[in-house]
Every structure is written in structure tokens, then in C-alpha cells.
Amino acid sequence: MCLALQDPRCPVSNAEVFRRLQEHLSVNGKGREARDSLLGRLFGIGALARATRLGGQKDAIMACELVVDAAERKQFLQEPAAAVIVEIVDGCDGNLFEAKSPLHRWMVKAKPEDARAPHALYALLACWEDLPENVAEETVMLPIISKEKAKTRKPKKNGKQIPSDEDIDRLRASSFLESEHLERLAPVFAATSCAHPRTHRTWLHLLGMLIHGTCTPFDLASKPDPRPMFYLHDFWKLAVEGPLLEGGSHERKFLAMELFEILLPWVVADQIPVLLSETFLLNLRTHVKNKNSLLHKKAEMTEATIENFMARHATDSTRIAIDTALQGLRKHSHATTSEYQEDVKPKALGLEERGSSDQENFDALLHRFVSSRVEEEQDMNSETRTDILEEICRLFKNPHFDDSLRCEALRFLAAVSFLEVSEFAKNTSRFKELELLSCLSDRLNISTRNMAIARLSKYSALYSQQKKGLEVNGERCDGLKIVLDFIQSSLQHGAALVSGDVKEINSAVQMLRQASTEAQKMSDMGETSYTTANFNVVQHFLMVHEFQLYVEPYAGYLEAVEDVCTALGKAWAAAPPDWTALLKAKEEDQDTSQEPYWMDVLVDAMMIFLTKSSSIPYEAASALFRVFADHLSRRGLEDLLDQISSKPGTIEGEDESESGSEEEGSSEEDTDSEEESPAASDNGSDLEEEVAASPAEDEDDDVVFSDEQMFKLDKYLVDAFHSARERIFEGKQAAEQVVSFKLRVIGLLEIYVKKCPTSPLLPFSVHRLLKFMQLPLGSTELKEGLSGLLKGRICKSKAEASGSKITPQTAHSLLKGALEMASQSNSKEVSSAAEQCSKYLLRVALGALKATGSAGLDVVTRELTTDTVMDYFLKKKCHLSHSFLVGTVTAFPEIGLTMLPKLLSKHEDLSEFLFLEGMQFMLVIMRSCTSKFAKEIHGVLQSHPEPMGGVLLLALSRQWTKQKRMNEAIKLVHQVLLQMLKLQKQVDQELSLPLSSCQKITEAAKSLETGPASLTQHKNMVQSIKASMEQFQASTRKSAKTPKGKRKESAATNGPGLATPGSKSARKARNPSNL
């Protein structure tokens, strides 16, 4: 509509648009009809505004009246109505804010407590420049701005003070952000809070005033540029903390966290405590602790934003400011609860008596650092830093020093940058810090380790340049070894986690991820000794705890283990030879004391992943499997394949106990039903007693129940049907879970095939997967998944490369099984998949033979395939498809050399249909072998002239039951003869047929010429057959008269299989009608 109205040739006037909007979009209806009509009016007027058709004052006022009417009728239309009003005002040249006008009533006279106030405020801010001065002064929600106030900012020009538009814009922004005006608009700010969209449009104008000092809306995608904000304190206190954080509205608190994340990169270090106020941090801490809160995830994201900002995108002064605010929050929270007495004040170990002085010294040291770096803004020299660090190390070595104070100290160390990297070799402060960590590696809890590893991450780049250690006071200090030992200790500590506490689990997640990342950095520098420790950690995670913590609430735990496994996979490139040999140990080792192959352990553990209903564990299992799929052993692949034919959860020998459990199933179900419905059993016994007590009647008569007995019987039947329905539902649910589990296993197998297309294990999996398809799977989706895995993945992999790693005997046995299944299976899906797998295994056998030096398929493979194909023609319950036969011979022509003699010898025993298919197949063999094995196929035909002649004669002289089959036979005889002539020409050797067969074929062809009228369309083919027979007769007579020594010379003179130029057959061959 907007594009149509923009066209100057559009004949529709604005008045016509207004009339149609009012007539066809009536607002007299109710409910959805009225809502749709009002939305239609807004869309229509918005199209007029965007098409710049509302430049006139009269039309613009009419449009504003319709828009305001829609906004006043439905409150949810106020925000889009405000957006349309802004477009109308921008495109109109006249004054739309006159007294008694719609905009004057809806915008100018709006009060902060009105429902339309938030949207009216947005429209006022967007149209502030277009407001007349007298109207702006009347507006309740805008500060009174006069151009006279801005005249002092510019020098006089021609005797007059002329303020610029930029000065007026800045003056408006500063006046709007004054404390008195913000306090008056507090109800409006409370109403402009919403979780979706991310921020209301009013807040974008407020952020633009605060950050840039103009009324231009703030761009959320702009790059942060920290700058001082004069009105930040008033804005945060009056517009955010008061309206948004006070009360129980989750939407307002969500918006407050959004505003904090937007403003944090823009503020300078001195103003960070304004954002990290006590009210905001207490709200943040409350929702972080309460996992049932709707804002828990958002609070965690905000907390992570603070930590990432402090660690990466901030200066030293900013880190100190943030850490100081967080310390104040922790002290406040401890002082207001009983946690301070339990966690901070050390009393269980007698610290009040022996360690109080150390604690006071430690607090004094921290205060000295803060005062010197933050308040006085003076840097300490290296000697002072070293002395303080030595004192901290001494205090930390005190066994009675509380872990919570160690945590505070390490958090402080992470927040303060003591020295530049270039000065590291000249000072000992960083090395003292490493000593501090190494001497307490056994006594640090998980939270403290998290901060310690974060601190160590700053040393990776330094140690990459100084691998051999550091020279401190003339002594060599191997800092790299300290870091490496601490990381290995942290990995083992995280792997030993057995507690189910949520806080401890979350801390272990972060520690494990950081430790694996830093250990990977060490490996990149050439330090491979961590690989062994990391390997033991993964094994410990997967086996000892059996993934007992891998449930949905701990999805981060899965990601942490994934990171560790990924780091381990990358480290193999730098692993020493003996370690690589250990990882690639084969299953055939007879050393029973050796631990099971690690990949088998991983496969067993991942089965627990796949049983979870959520997609998060499955995605984590898939990611882990992608890392280790290259090293999957045969036993590990068999474990995966076993899961397709078993129930989930039967990994550790549970299959053996299934038979016993089934025998006891009936008795257990009986006892369960009795326990579940005791009332039903009581009712049933009472009913039986009453029936027994009723007067006896004749056996032939119906039993008559009383009303009370009938009521009890109904209740008994209802309970029985209800329990039966529940059992049926549980059975269906269990079946769906089994199908989902097996589909996920198929997904892992697809990952393996995609990553390892040349694996020698793929041919072994084909036979088992085909067997699984024959089982009653009970799910079409599962059968389609198996078929897709075989046809779409395995059969399209690199078969010859896989076959080069196995023996030809193994390839023959696998091919034999696939061919038998393809020919004997009654299922169409199984037979089709087995045919594709047979072609794949033929390529595997070819690769195995090439690896032994053979150029093509051996006799065993060709005979095996030939026997299966002959079963198809002899009707021995063979379910092969004709397309499979053709495709196999086309891909492997050497099989046709073995197959053609047997096919020629059995032609008389075939039915009409199979006889025609046999001729088609024979033609395919001749065509495929002519290009690659011309001499070989020529020798086969030359050694079997009588069967070949018999086939051609039978095709022409047979009494066909259908005319269509006779036509097809004539066509096939014609094509076979042409192919034989082509073959003898290519080989340059003559082909001969028995003279008797040639004469009979010629007579049969002549009889077809005088046949029914329907054969006239084959007249040319019959004449060609006769001409070909004459050529074969001539060549046969000539070969019989010509001595063996001169046959070659004659063939070279006249050409193979051709008559002499003056003969009758040559004249007929030159006739175009006979071709």
C-alpha cells in the first residue's frame, strides 16, 4: 500500500483512503474484530505517512485523530500509535499541536501517572524539535526550555546572541536529566519496563541524553567509548534504582540488568561504584542465589558480564574499582546473615587465639594496596610489592588461616596488575605468587582454584618465550614446572568431585574448563607431560562417576568435559611415541592386567548420555564422539551396534538377566497391581462374598445382582480398566524411548562413517546392520534410519580404501553374507539395502585384491556373484532386482565373463519373462565387456557358438503368448547381432555361428516377414537379422575352408566378419533399408 501511494499516478486521494478506513474498518465490533479493525487503521495511516502523503495540515490532523482514537480504545496499541504519530509529525509542515487538537490532548496534556504516559513521553522526545516553544512550555512531562538560556553559550553576532541547534539540543538533554525532573517522571520510568523488546524506545532516548548529551536515540550496536557522565548518579538513583529495582516486578529488574550491561563499557573507572550500588548488587546476589527465580539466568549472565569486563576489557583502576565494590557487597551480605560467623570468622581451628594477628596484618596489607593504587593513585616500587607478597605467602602458609580469606586474597591478586610483562624477569613478585599457589595446591578449595587458574592464565604468553625457567637473584626458578604441576593437580581435583552440591558442581565446571584451556596452552609450547594427567582425568570422569551428574541442570558440566576431551585430542599431535602406542593398543592383546581400551570405555559411558530424554546430553555425546571417532576400536564399534538390537541401559551385562526377569514378570505385575489398587481388591472380595451369599438359582438362569452389588462391580471394572490403560501408556512410552535411543546410536554411527570413510571396520558393520533390519524393529522410522545409514553413508564411503586394510578371504565371507541376504530376504527394504551393500562389498573385495597385487576380481568373487545371479534366473526363491544385476555387471564387467557361459547353457529352462530378461542381461554383459574386456568376451562367444545360436533361434521361433513379448524378442536379437558384429570388428577377429543355426534363424526371420500386420514395424530389423546371418554364414564357411595360417591374412584383407565387395550379402549390406 505504501509503494502504491508513493506512485504519483495513483488516482486514490487521501480523503478516499480515510473514508474507506472508517467505513470498512469499523470499530463497533467486539473482541478480535475490533482489534483487527484498529490495527488495520494504524497500518493504513502508517502507509500514508511513509508515502509522504500527509504533508498538508488538514490531512495530518485527520490522520492523527484516527491514530489517537485507536490508542485510546486499546492500551496495547499505544506504543505503535506513538510510532505512527512520530512519522506523521516528521512528514508534516504545519503545526499539529494546536489547542484542542488530538495530539495536544493525547501528548501535551499527558501526566506521569496516566496509562499513556510512557508512549506519550516517547513521542514527545522524538518530536521535541518540532514542538512550538509555547507548546513545549505547556507540556507536563518535558522541562521548560527557553532559547534565552542558551544565549550565553555563544558570542554575539551583529549585536545578537544566537545559540546553535547543538547547544539547544544539549541544553534540553541536561534539563531533562536534572534530579527534580527525573524524580517527577519516576512513575513513567516504572511503566516503561518490559522484557520484550529489549528496551523501550524511551530508554534509548534517555541513554542518548546520558551518554552523548543529545536527544538522539542511543545506538545499541555502537562501539563503547568510556567517558565521564555528569548526570549518571541522578539517572541511576532516580530512574533505575527507585522505579525499577524497588518492588517485586521481574520485568523492571530485568530491564535494570539490561541497562547495567549497556552502560558498564561506557563509564569511566571513577563512576563504576555508581552502577555497582548496594541496591543493585543485593538484587543481583539474591537472584543469583535463588535458582527458582525467573531472573536467575539473567542474573548469572550479568555477573558473568562483570567478571569478563574486569578480566579482559578494563584497566587496572577499573579492576580495582569493581573488586572494591564486590568486596563491600560480600562484607555487607556476611554482616546481615549468619554466614559471616560460619565462613569468615575462623573459630573451629582456634584462629581467634593464634591467628588473629595474622588476620589483622592481612587486612592491613590489603588496605595498603587499595589506598596506594586507588586513593593516592601512586604506584609502588617493585621492592614494596615483593615484600608485601612475601608477607602474604607467610600468612597463607599458616595452617589455621581460613580458606575464605585465601579466596579474598587471590581475588584481590587477580584484580591488581603488579608488574608489566617486560619487567617480569627483573623482579620476583610473580614468582612469589606462583610459590603461594604451589605451596597450597592440596588445601585450596574449588572456588579458590578457579581464581588461581584465572591468575595463571596471564603467564602463558610469558612462558612461551622463556621455557627454560627464570633467573631470580642468580638462581634458576622453573616457573613453567610450577604452573604445570598446579594445573595437573587442579584437573585431578576436579575429576575427584563426588559431591552432589550445586555450588560445588558449578565451581568444578569453571575450574575444569580453565584448567584444560591452560594445559592446552602448555601442550602447544611443547610440554606433553600433561597429556597423561589429562587422559586419566577423562577416564576418571567417564567411569568412576558413571556420569551421575550429567543431567539437564548441569549442562555446563557437559561442556566442560567436552573442552577437556577436545584439548586431549589436539594434544595427540605432540604426544611422545610410547604414549601414542599406548593409545593405539589393539584389542587382541592377551595381557589381562591391562586396562580396557579407552575408546571402549568412552562408548560404554556415552550410552548413558543417549538414554536422557533431553537433547543437551545427546549433543554433548555427539561432540565428544567426533573428537575420538578416529580411534574407535572394533570392540567399541560392536558395542555401538549391539545397542541397536538391545534395550537402553543393558550395557554392563544386563542382557543376561533379561530372561530371568521376564519369567518373574507376571508375578511381579500381579503383586504390583495388588499394591496399587487395594481398594479394588477389597471391593472385589466383598462382591464375591455377597454373590456367594445370594440365594442359589438354576445354572441356566442369569445371575441377578442388587443395586449395591452393581455399584461395586462398576467401581471394580473402572479401576481395572484404568490400570490396564496406564500399563498400555507406559508400554508405549517405553517403546518410544527405546526407538529414540536407537536413533541416537544410529546418529553416532553416521558421525563415525563421515569422519572415517576409509575405516576397515565399516565392512564388518554392514552384515550386522542388515541382520538388524530383518528383526521386528516395530518402528518404521528406525528401519528408515538403518536403511539411510547403509545406503546413504556406508555404501557411499571409500570402499576400496577400506578393503585395502582387510584380507581377501574376509571380504569374500562378507560379500557372501550380503548376497545371500539380498536374494533370500522377503522384505523389500532389506533386499534393497542388501543389494546396495553387495555392490559396496564388491568394491571392498576389489580393494583387498589390489592390496595383494591383483589387478581385478578373482575367480572366487566372480563365481560367488555368478551363483547368486543364476538363482535369480532359475527361480530359486531369489528376490534380487534386475536393476541390481545390470548395475553389478556394468560396474564389474569381469563378472560377466564368468556369468555369460552359464546363462547361455540354461536358456532352454527359462520362462518367457525370464528368457527376455536373460537376453537383456546378456546384451548388457556384451556391451560392458566390449569396452574393457573385448578379447575376453570374444573368446567366450567363440568357444560357445552353439548355445549362442540356440538362444537367437529360440527367441525368433518360440511360440510367444503375447505379441508384446514377440516384438521385444525380435528387437533383442537384432541388438545382439549388431553387438556381435561390432565386437568382431573391434577385436579384428571373426565370430562364427553354426551353419544349421544360421539357416534356421534365417528361415525364422523369413517367416516373420509374412507374419501378421502388427510386425510391419519390425520389417527393417528382420531384414537386418537376415543380412547379419548371411555375414555369419559366409564367415563360418570361409573359416572352415581357410587354413589356420591364412585366416589372419584373409581377415586383414576383407575385415572381420564382412562379405566380399561383389557378393550378394555385400550388396544387401550396402542397401540403406537393410541397416
JSON list of C-alpha atoms in Angstrom, two decimals, residues 878-996:
[
{"chain": "A", "resi": 878, "resn": "CYS", "atom": "CA", "xyz": [15.57, -65.24, -5.26]},
{"chain": "A", "resi": 879, "resn": "HIS", "atom": "CA", "xyz": [14.43, -61.64, -4.58]},
{"chain": "A", "resi": 880, "resn": "LEU", "atom": "CA", "xyz": [17.14, -59.77, -6.45]},
{"chain": "A", "resi": 881, "resn": "SER", "atom": "CA", "xyz": [16.10, -56.91, -8.71]},
{"chain": "A", "resi": 882, "resn": "HIS", "atom": "CA", "xyz": [17.01, -56.75, -12.39]},
{"chain": "A", "resi": 883, "resn": "SER", "atom": "CA", "xyz": [18.49, -53.29, -11.87]},
{"chain": "A", "resi": 884, "resn": "PHE", "atom": "CA", "xyz": [20.95, -54.77, -9.35]},
{"chain": "A", "resi": 885, "resn": "LEU", "atom": "CA", "xyz": [22.10, -57.34, -11.92]},
{"chain": "A", "resi": 886, "resn": "VAL", "atom": "CA", "xyz": [22.59, -54.70, -14.58]},
{"chain": "A", "resi": 887, "resn": "GLY", "atom": "CA", "xyz": [24.35, -52.32, -12.23]},
{"chain": "A", "resi": 888, "resn": "THR", "atom": "CA", "xyz": [26.69, -55.00, -10.93]},
{"chain": "A", "resi": 889, "resn": "VAL", "atom": "CA", "xyz": [27.78, -56.14, -14.40]},
{"chain": "A", "resi": 890, "resn": "THR", "atom": "CA", "xyz": [28.17, -52.54, -15.55]},
{"chain": "A", "resi": 891, "resn": "ALA", "atom": "CA", "xyz": [30.41, -51.71, -12.60]},
{"chain": "A", "resi": 892, "resn": "PHE", "atom": "CA", "xyz": [32.34, -55.00, -12.68]},
{"chain": "A", "resi": 893, "resn": "PRO", "atom": "CA", "xyz": [32.44, -56.32, -16.30]},
{"chain": "A", "resi": 894, "resn": "GLU", "atom": "CA", "xyz": [34.77, -59.20, -15.41]},
{"chain": "A", "resi": 895, "resn": "ILE", "atom": "CA", "xyz": [31.87, -60.86, -13.58]},
{"chain": "A", "resi": 896, "resn": "GLY", "atom": "CA", "xyz": [30.03, -61.08, -16.89]},
{"chain": "A", "resi": 897, "resn": "LEU", "atom": "CA", "xyz": [32.83, -63.21, -18.35]},
{"chain": "A", "resi": 898, "resn": "THR", "atom": "CA", "xyz": [32.02, -65.91, -15.80]},
{"chain": "A", "resi": 899, "resn": "MET", "atom": "CA", "xyz": [28.28, -65.35, -15.90]},
{"chain": "A", "resi": 900, "resn": "LEU", "atom": "CA", "xyz": [27.68, -65.45, -19.69]},
{"chain": "A", "resi": 901, "resn": "PRO", "atom": "CA", "xyz": [28.53, -69.16, -20.33]},
{"chain": "A", "resi": 902, "resn": "LYS", "atom": "CA", "xyz": [26.22, -70.30, -17.51]},
{"chain": "A", "resi": 903, "resn": "LEU", "atom": "CA", "xyz": [23.47, -68.05, -18.75]},
{"chain": "A", "resi": 904, "resn": "LEU", "atom": "CA", "xyz": [23.78, -69.44, -22.31]},
{"chain": "A", "resi": 905, "resn": "SER", "atom": "CA", "xyz": [23.67, -73.01, -21.09]},
{"chain": "A", "resi": 906, "resn": "LYS", "atom": "CA", "xyz": [20.42, -72.54, -19.13]},
{"chain": "A", "resi": 907, "resn": "HIS", "atom": "CA", "xyz": [18.38, -70.65, -21.74]},
{"chain": "A", "resi": 908, "resn": "GLU", "atom": "CA", "xyz": [16.04, -73.52, -22.57]},
{"chain": "A", "resi": 909, "resn": "ASP", "atom": "CA", "xyz": [14.83, -73.85, -18.95]},
{"chain": "A", "resi": 910, "resn": "LEU", "atom": "CA", "xyz": [13.67, -70.26, -18.61]},
{"chain": "A", "resi": 911, "resn": "SER", "atom": "CA", "xyz": [10.13, -68.93, -18.83]},
{"chain": "A", "resi": 912, "resn": "GLU", "atom": "CA", "xyz": [9.14, -66.29, -21.35]},
{"chain": "A", "resi": 913, "resn": "PHE", "atom": "CA", "xyz": [9.67, -63.42, -18.93]},
{"chain": "A", "resi": 914, "resn": "LEU", "atom": "CA", "xyz": [12.99, -64.68, -17.59]},
{"chain": "A", "resi": 915, "resn": "PHE", "atom": "CA", "xyz": [14.13, -65.55, -21.10]},
{"chain": "A", "resi": 916, "resn": "LEU", "atom": "CA", "xyz": [13.67, -61.93, -22.20]},
{"chain": "A", "resi": 917, "resn": "GLU", "atom": "CA", "xyz": [15.38, -60.63, -19.06]},
{"chain": "A", "resi": 918, "resn": "GLY", "atom": "CA", "xyz": [18.22, -63.10, -19.71]},
{"chain": "A", "resi": 919, "resn": "MET", "atom": "CA", "xyz": [18.68, -61.75, -23.24]},
{"chain": "A", "resi": 920, "resn": "GLN", "atom": "CA", "xyz": [18.67, -58.18, -21.92]},
{"chain": "A", "resi": 921, "resn": "PHE", "atom": "CA", "xyz": [21.22, -59.18, -19.33]},
{"chain": "A", "resi": 922, "resn": "MET", "atom": "CA", "xyz": [23.34, -60.93, -21.97]},
{"chain": "A", "resi": 923, "resn": "LEU", "atom": "CA", "xyz": [23.26, -57.77, -24.08]},
{"chain": "A", "resi": 924, "resn": "VAL", "atom": "CA", "xyz": [24.40, -55.71, -21.09]},
{"chain": "A", "resi": 925, "resn": "ILE", "atom": "CA", "xyz": [27.30, -58.13, -20.49]},
{"chain": "A", "resi": 926, "resn": "MET", "atom": "CA", "xyz": [28.42, -57.89, -24.11]},
{"chain": "A", "resi": 927, "resn": "ARG", "atom": "CA", "xyz": [28.25, -54.09, -24.12]},
{"chain": "A", "resi": 928, "resn": "SER", "atom": "CA", "xyz": [30.07, -53.65, -20.81]},
{"chain": "A", "resi": 929, "resn": "CYS", "atom": "CA", "xyz": [32.81, -56.13, -21.72]},
{"chain": "A", "resi": 930, "resn": "THR", "atom": "CA", "xyz": [33.32, -54.74, -25.24]},
{"chain": "A", "resi": 931, "resn": "SER", "atom": "CA", "xyz": [34.91, -51.57, -23.88]},
{"chain": "A", "resi": 932, "resn": "LYS", "atom": "CA", "xyz": [37.30, -53.15, -21.34]},
{"chain": "A", "resi": 933, "resn": "PHE", "atom": "CA", "xyz": [37.45, -56.89, -21.98]},
{"chain": "A", "resi": 934, "resn": "ALA", "atom": "CA", "xyz": [36.80, -57.18, -25.72]},
{"chain": "A", "resi": 935, "resn": "LYS", "atom": "CA", "xyz": [39.20, -60.04, -26.35]},
{"chain": "A", "resi": 936, "resn": "GLU", "atom": "CA", "xyz": [37.97, -61.99, -23.37]},
{"chain": "A", "resi": 937, "resn": "ILE", "atom": "CA", "xyz": [34.29, -61.70, -24.27]},
{"chain": "A", "resi": 938, "resn": "HIS", "atom": "CA", "xyz": [35.18, -62.57, -27.90]},
{"chain": "A", "resi": 939, "resn": "GLY", "atom": "CA", "xyz": [36.86, -65.73, -26.66]},
{"chain": "A", "resi": 940, "resn": "VAL", "atom": "CA", "xyz": [33.79, -66.64, -24.56]},
{"chain": "A", "resi": 941, "resn": "LEU", "atom": "CA", "xyz": [31.43, -66.23, -27.52]},
{"chain": "A", "resi": 942, "resn": "GLN", "atom": "CA", "xyz": [33.79, -68.05, -29.90]},
{"chain": "A", "resi": 943, "resn": "SER", "atom": "CA", "xyz": [34.00, -71.00, -27.52]},
{"chain": "A", "resi": 944, "resn": "HIS", "atom": "CA", "xyz": [30.19, -71.25, -27.15]},
{"chain": "A", "resi": 945, "resn": "PRO", "atom": "CA", "xyz": [28.78, -70.85, -30.69]},
{"chain": "A", "resi": 946, "resn": "GLU", "atom": "CA", "xyz": [26.03, -73.47, -30.41]},
{"chain": "A", "resi": 947, "resn": "PRO", "atom": "CA", "xyz": [24.43, -72.09, -27.19]},
{"chain": "A", "resi": 948, "resn": "MET", "atom": "CA", "xyz": [24.57, -68.62, -28.68]},
{"chain": "A", "resi": 949, "resn": "GLY", "atom": "CA", "xyz": [22.87, -69.77, -31.87]},
{"chain": "A", "resi": 950, "resn": "GLY", "atom": "CA", "xyz": [20.30, -71.67, -29.85]},
{"chain": "A", "resi": 951, "resn": "VAL", "atom": "CA", "xyz": [19.38, -68.55, -27.88]},
{"chain": "A", "resi": 952, "resn": "LEU", "atom": "CA", "xyz": [18.87, -66.49, -31.04]},
{"chain": "A", "resi": 953, "resn": "LEU", "atom": "CA", "xyz": [16.89, -69.24, -32.74]},
{"chain": "A", "resi": 954, "resn": "LEU", "atom": "CA", "xyz": [14.65, -69.79, -29.72]},
{"chain": "A", "resi": 955, "resn": "ALA", "atom": "CA", "xyz": [13.93, -66.08, -29.49]},
{"chain": "A", "resi": 956, "resn": "LEU", "atom": "CA", "xyz": [12.65, -65.99, -33.08]},
{"chain": "A", "resi": 957, "resn": "SER", "atom": "CA", "xyz": [10.91, -69.39, -33.29]},
{"chain": "A", "resi": 958, "resn": "ARG", "atom": "CA", "xyz": [9.29, -69.53, -29.85]},
{"chain": "A", "resi": 959, "resn": "GLN", "atom": "CA", "xyz": [5.50, -69.54, -29.61]},
{"chain": "A", "resi": 960, "resn": "TRP", "atom": "CA", "xyz": [5.05, -66.37, -27.57]},
{"chain": "A", "resi": 961, "resn": "THR", "atom": "CA", "xyz": [1.82, -65.97, -25.63]},
{"chain": "A", "resi": 962, "resn": "LYS", "atom": "CA", "xyz": [1.83, -62.19, -26.03]},
{"chain": "A", "resi": 963, "resn": "GLN", "atom": "CA", "xyz": [2.55, -60.14, -29.12]},
{"chain": "A", "resi": 964, "resn": "LYS", "atom": "CA", "xyz": [4.43, -57.57, -26.99]},
{"chain": "A", "resi": 965, "resn": "ARG", "atom": "CA", "xyz": [6.97, -60.18, -25.91]},
{"chain": "A", "resi": 966, "resn": "MET", "atom": "CA", "xyz": [7.50, -61.32, -29.52]},
{"chain": "A", "resi": 967, "resn": "ASN", "atom": "CA", "xyz": [8.27, -57.74, -30.53]},
{"chain": "A", "resi": 968, "resn": "GLU", "atom": "CA", "xyz": [10.71, -57.43, -27.66]},
{"chain": "A", "resi": 969, "resn": "ALA", "atom": "CA", "xyz": [12.43, -60.70, -28.67]},
{"chain": "A", "resi": 970, "resn": "ILE", "atom": "CA", "xyz": [12.92, -59.51, -32.27]},
{"chain": "A", "resi": 971, "resn": "LYS", "atom": "CA", "xyz": [14.39, -56.26, -31.01]},
{"chain": "A", "resi": 972, "resn": "LEU", "atom": "CA", "xyz": [16.80, -58.03, -28.65]},
{"chain": "A", "resi": 973, "resn": "VAL", "atom": "CA", "xyz": [18.00, -60.47, -31.38]},
{"chain": "A", "resi": 974, "resn": "HIS", "atom": "CA", "xyz": [18.68, -57.53, -33.65]},
{"chain": "A", "resi": 975, "resn": "GLN", "atom": "CA", "xyz": [20.68, -55.68, -30.95]},
{"chain": "A", "resi": 976, "resn": "VAL", "atom": "CA", "xyz": [22.67, -58.80, -30.01]},
{"chain": "A", "resi": 977, "resn": "LEU", "atom": "CA", "xyz": [23.70, -59.43, -33.60]},
{"chain": "A", "resi": 978, "resn": "LEU", "atom": "CA", "xyz": [24.77, -55.81, -34.08]},
{"chain": "A", "resi": 979, "resn": "GLN", "atom": "CA", "xyz": [26.82, -56.01, -30.89]},
{"chain": "A", "resi": 980, "resn": "MET", "atom": "CA", "xyz": [28.49, -59.21, -32.11]},
{"chain": "A", "resi": 981, "resn": "LEU", "atom": "CA", "xyz": [29.41, -57.55, -35.41]},
{"chain": "A", "resi": 982, "resn": "LYS", "atom": "CA", "xyz": [30.78, -54.57, -33.51]},
{"chain": "A", "resi": 983, "resn": "LEU", "atom": "CA", "xyz": [32.80, -56.88, -31.28]},
{"chain": "A", "resi": 984, "resn": "GLN", "atom": "CA", "xyz": [34.44, -58.80, -34.14]},
{"chain": "A", "resi": 985, "resn": "LYS", "atom": "CA", "xyz": [35.31, -55.55, -35.84]},
{"chain": "A", "resi": 986, "resn": "GLN", "atom": "CA", "xyz": [36.91, -54.18, -32.68]},
{"chain": "A", "resi": 987, "resn": "VAL", "atom": "CA", "xyz": [38.91, -57.34, -31.96]},
{"chain": "A", "resi": 988, "resn": "ASP", "atom": "CA", "xyz": [39.73, -57.84, -35.65]},
{"chain": "A", "resi": 989, "resn": "GLN", "atom": "CA", "xyz": [38.78, -61.49, -35.40]},
{"chain": "A", "resi": 990, "resn": "GLU", "atom": "CA", "xyz": [35.79, -63.28, -36.89]},
{"chain": "A", "resi": 991, "resn": "LEU", "atom": "CA", "xyz": [32.89, -64.69, -34.87]},
{"chain": "A", "resi": 992, "resn": "SER", "atom": "CA", "xyz": [31.20, -67.80, -36.20]},
{"chain": "A", "resi": 993, "resn": "LEU", "atom": "CA", "xyz": [27.86, -69.44, -35.55]},
{"chain": "A", "resi": 994, "resn": "PRO", "atom": "CA", "xyz": [26.84, -72.99, -36.55]},
{"chain": "A", "resi": 995, "resn": "LEU", "atom": "CA", "xyz": [25.59, -73.14, -40.14]},
{"chain": "A", "resi": 996, "resn": "SER", "atom": "CA", "xyz": [22.50, -75.02, -39.07]}
]
